[in-house]
Amino acid sequence: QVQLVEFGGGLVQPGGSLRLSCAASGNIFSIGTMGWYRQVPGKERELVATITSVGSTNYASSVKGRFTISRDNAKNTVYLQMNSLKPEDTSVYYCKARIFTVGGPRDYWGQGTQVTVSS
């Protein structure tokens, strides 16, 4: 069984910073693209940032220049450093990973972590 577990959400003031982590565990052969998404009630889940296995990154225009995605392949972990946070960044953040196991490749999701930006 493969699991993605997220850490690092919480309450922060506007202009502040948070760092999210997401660690994959289980019977993993390799991990392809990893990413962060977010969703607020009543809206579709949206892409925040992705990173390939060789480090190529992609960002939503709304977070470019403020958020940085990175990964540690030795630890099967992806990070999201969020700076200059705005109230509109308030959301549940989910990590996603394309994971290769004995059964082949499949997308896995974390359970989500709440980020609230408020004074």
C-alpha positions as a printed NumPy array, in Angstrom:
array([[  0.   ,   0.   ,   0.   ],
       [  1.128,   3.478,  -0.852],
       [  0.386,   6.489,   1.303],
       [  0.916,  10.224,   0.927],
       [  0.964,  12.155,   4.196],
       [  1.021,  15.95 ,   4.34 ],
       [  2.38 ,  18.205,   7.07 ],
       [  2.688,  21.901,   7.671],
       [ -0.685,  23.576,   7.279],
       [ -2.003,  26.101,   9.744],
       [ -3.003,  29.692,  10.385],
       [ -0.744,  32.512,   9.225],
       [ -1.106,  36.264,   8.884],
       [ -1.122,  37.944,   5.476],
       [  2.427,  38.39 ,   4.266],
       [  3.611,  35.419,   6.271],
       [  5.131,  32.112,   5.211],
       [  4.386,  28.425,   5.565],
       [  6.125,  25.291,   4.348],
       [  4.129,  22.217,   3.408],
       [  5.633,  18.738,   3.177],
       [  4.254,  15.565,   1.657],
       [  5.955,  12.207,   2.15 ],
       [  5.21 ,   9.066,   0.166],
       [  5.627,   5.657,   1.774],
       [  4.967,   2.047,   0.899],
       [  6.107,  -0.379,  -1.756],
       [  7.384,   2.23 ,  -4.217],
       [  9.567,   1.559,  -7.249],
       [  9.836,   5.174,  -8.311],
       [  7.963,   8.466,  -8.317],
       [  7.284,  10.621, -11.333],
       [  5.737,  14.064, -11.259],
       [  4.68 ,  15.376,  -7.861],
       [  2.499,  18.362,  -7.261],
       [  0.369,  20.509,  -5.025],
       [ -3.26 ,  21.394,  -5.617],
       [ -5.783,  23.345,  -3.593],
       [ -9.526,  23.463,  -3.223],
       [-12.046,  25.678,  -1.473],
       [-15.651,  24.603,  -0.851],
       [-17.819,  24.978,  -3.916],
       [-14.899,  25.286,  -6.321],
       [-12.931,  22.829,  -8.395],
       [ -9.553,  21.651,  -7.235],
       [ -6.864,  23.739,  -8.914],
       [ -3.223,  23.188,  -9.678],
       [ -0.741,  25.15 ,  -7.584],
       [  2.614,  23.736,  -8.689],
       [  4.206,  20.59 , -10.089],
       [  7.728,  19.22 , -10.24 ],
       [  9.012,  16.377, -12.404],
       [ 11.426,  13.685, -11.285],
       [ 14.307,  15.683, -12.772],
       [ 13.26 ,  18.958, -11.201],
       [ 11.348,  20.819, -13.896],
       [  8.703,  22.992, -12.29 ],
       [  5.399,  24.559, -13.272],
       [  3.365,  27.112, -11.321],
       [ -0.094,  28.598, -11.418],
       [  0.139,  32.259, -12.384],
       [ -1.479,  33.252,  -9.082],
       [  1.423,  31.847,  -7.039],
       [  4.393,  32.388,  -9.354],
       [  7.138,  34.313,  -7.603],
       [  5.679,  33.621,  -4.148],
       [  5.604,  29.817,  -3.906],
       [  8.458,  27.382,  -4.529],
       [  8.046,  23.651,  -5.066],
       [ 10.944,  21.274,  -4.45 ],
       [ 11.495,  17.594,  -3.804],
       [ 13.902,  15.228,  -2.109],
       [ 13.926,  12.032,  -4.136],
       [ 15.882,  10.152,  -1.464],
       [ 13.077,  10.855,   1.008],
       [ 10.17 ,  10.523,  -1.467],
       [  9.063,  13.945,  -0.286],
       [  7.769,  17.063,  -2.   ],
       [  7.721,  20.508,  -0.407],
       [  5.863,  23.746,  -1.024],
       [  7.418,  26.897,   0.397],
       [  4.747,  29.579,   0.48 ],
       [  5.832,  33.191,   1.004],
       [  3.953,  36.495,   0.895],
       [  0.732,  34.663,   1.642],
       [ -2.568,  36.345,   0.831],
       [ -6.073,  35.723,   2.199],
       [ -7.022,  34.275,  -1.191],
       [ -4.453,  31.51 ,  -0.655],
       [ -6.718,  30.125,   2.074],
       [ -7.637,  26.616,   1.012],
       [ -7.161,  22.921,   1.644],
       [ -3.895,  21.925,  -0.002],
       [ -3.449,  18.432,  -1.43 ],
       [ -0.335,  16.741,  -2.716],
       [ -0.441,  14.373,  -5.656],
       [  2.173,  11.979,  -6.984],
       [  2.51 ,   9.599,  -9.911],
       [  3.855,   6.516,  -8.183],
       [  5.165,   3.356,  -9.812],
       [  4.58 ,   0.109,  -7.915],
       [  4.467,  -3.554,  -8.841],
       [  0.984,  -2.873, -10.163],
       [  2.153,  -0.134, -12.493],
       [  1.821,   3.672, -12.376],
       [ -1.007,   5.368, -10.565],
       [ -1.83 ,   8.804,  -9.208],
       [ -2.081,   9.048,  -5.441],
       [ -3.464,  11.919,  -3.358],
       [ -2.746,  13.049,   0.166],
       [ -5.492,  13.678,   2.708],
       [ -5.221,  17.455,   2.5  ],
       [ -4.005,  20.087,   4.927],
       [ -5.773,  23.351,   5.743],
       [ -3.985,  26.64 ,   5.147],
       [ -5.713,  29.744,   6.493],
       [ -4.364,  33.225,   5.824],
       [ -6.037,  35.735,   8.068],
       [ -5.264,  38.567,  10.459]])
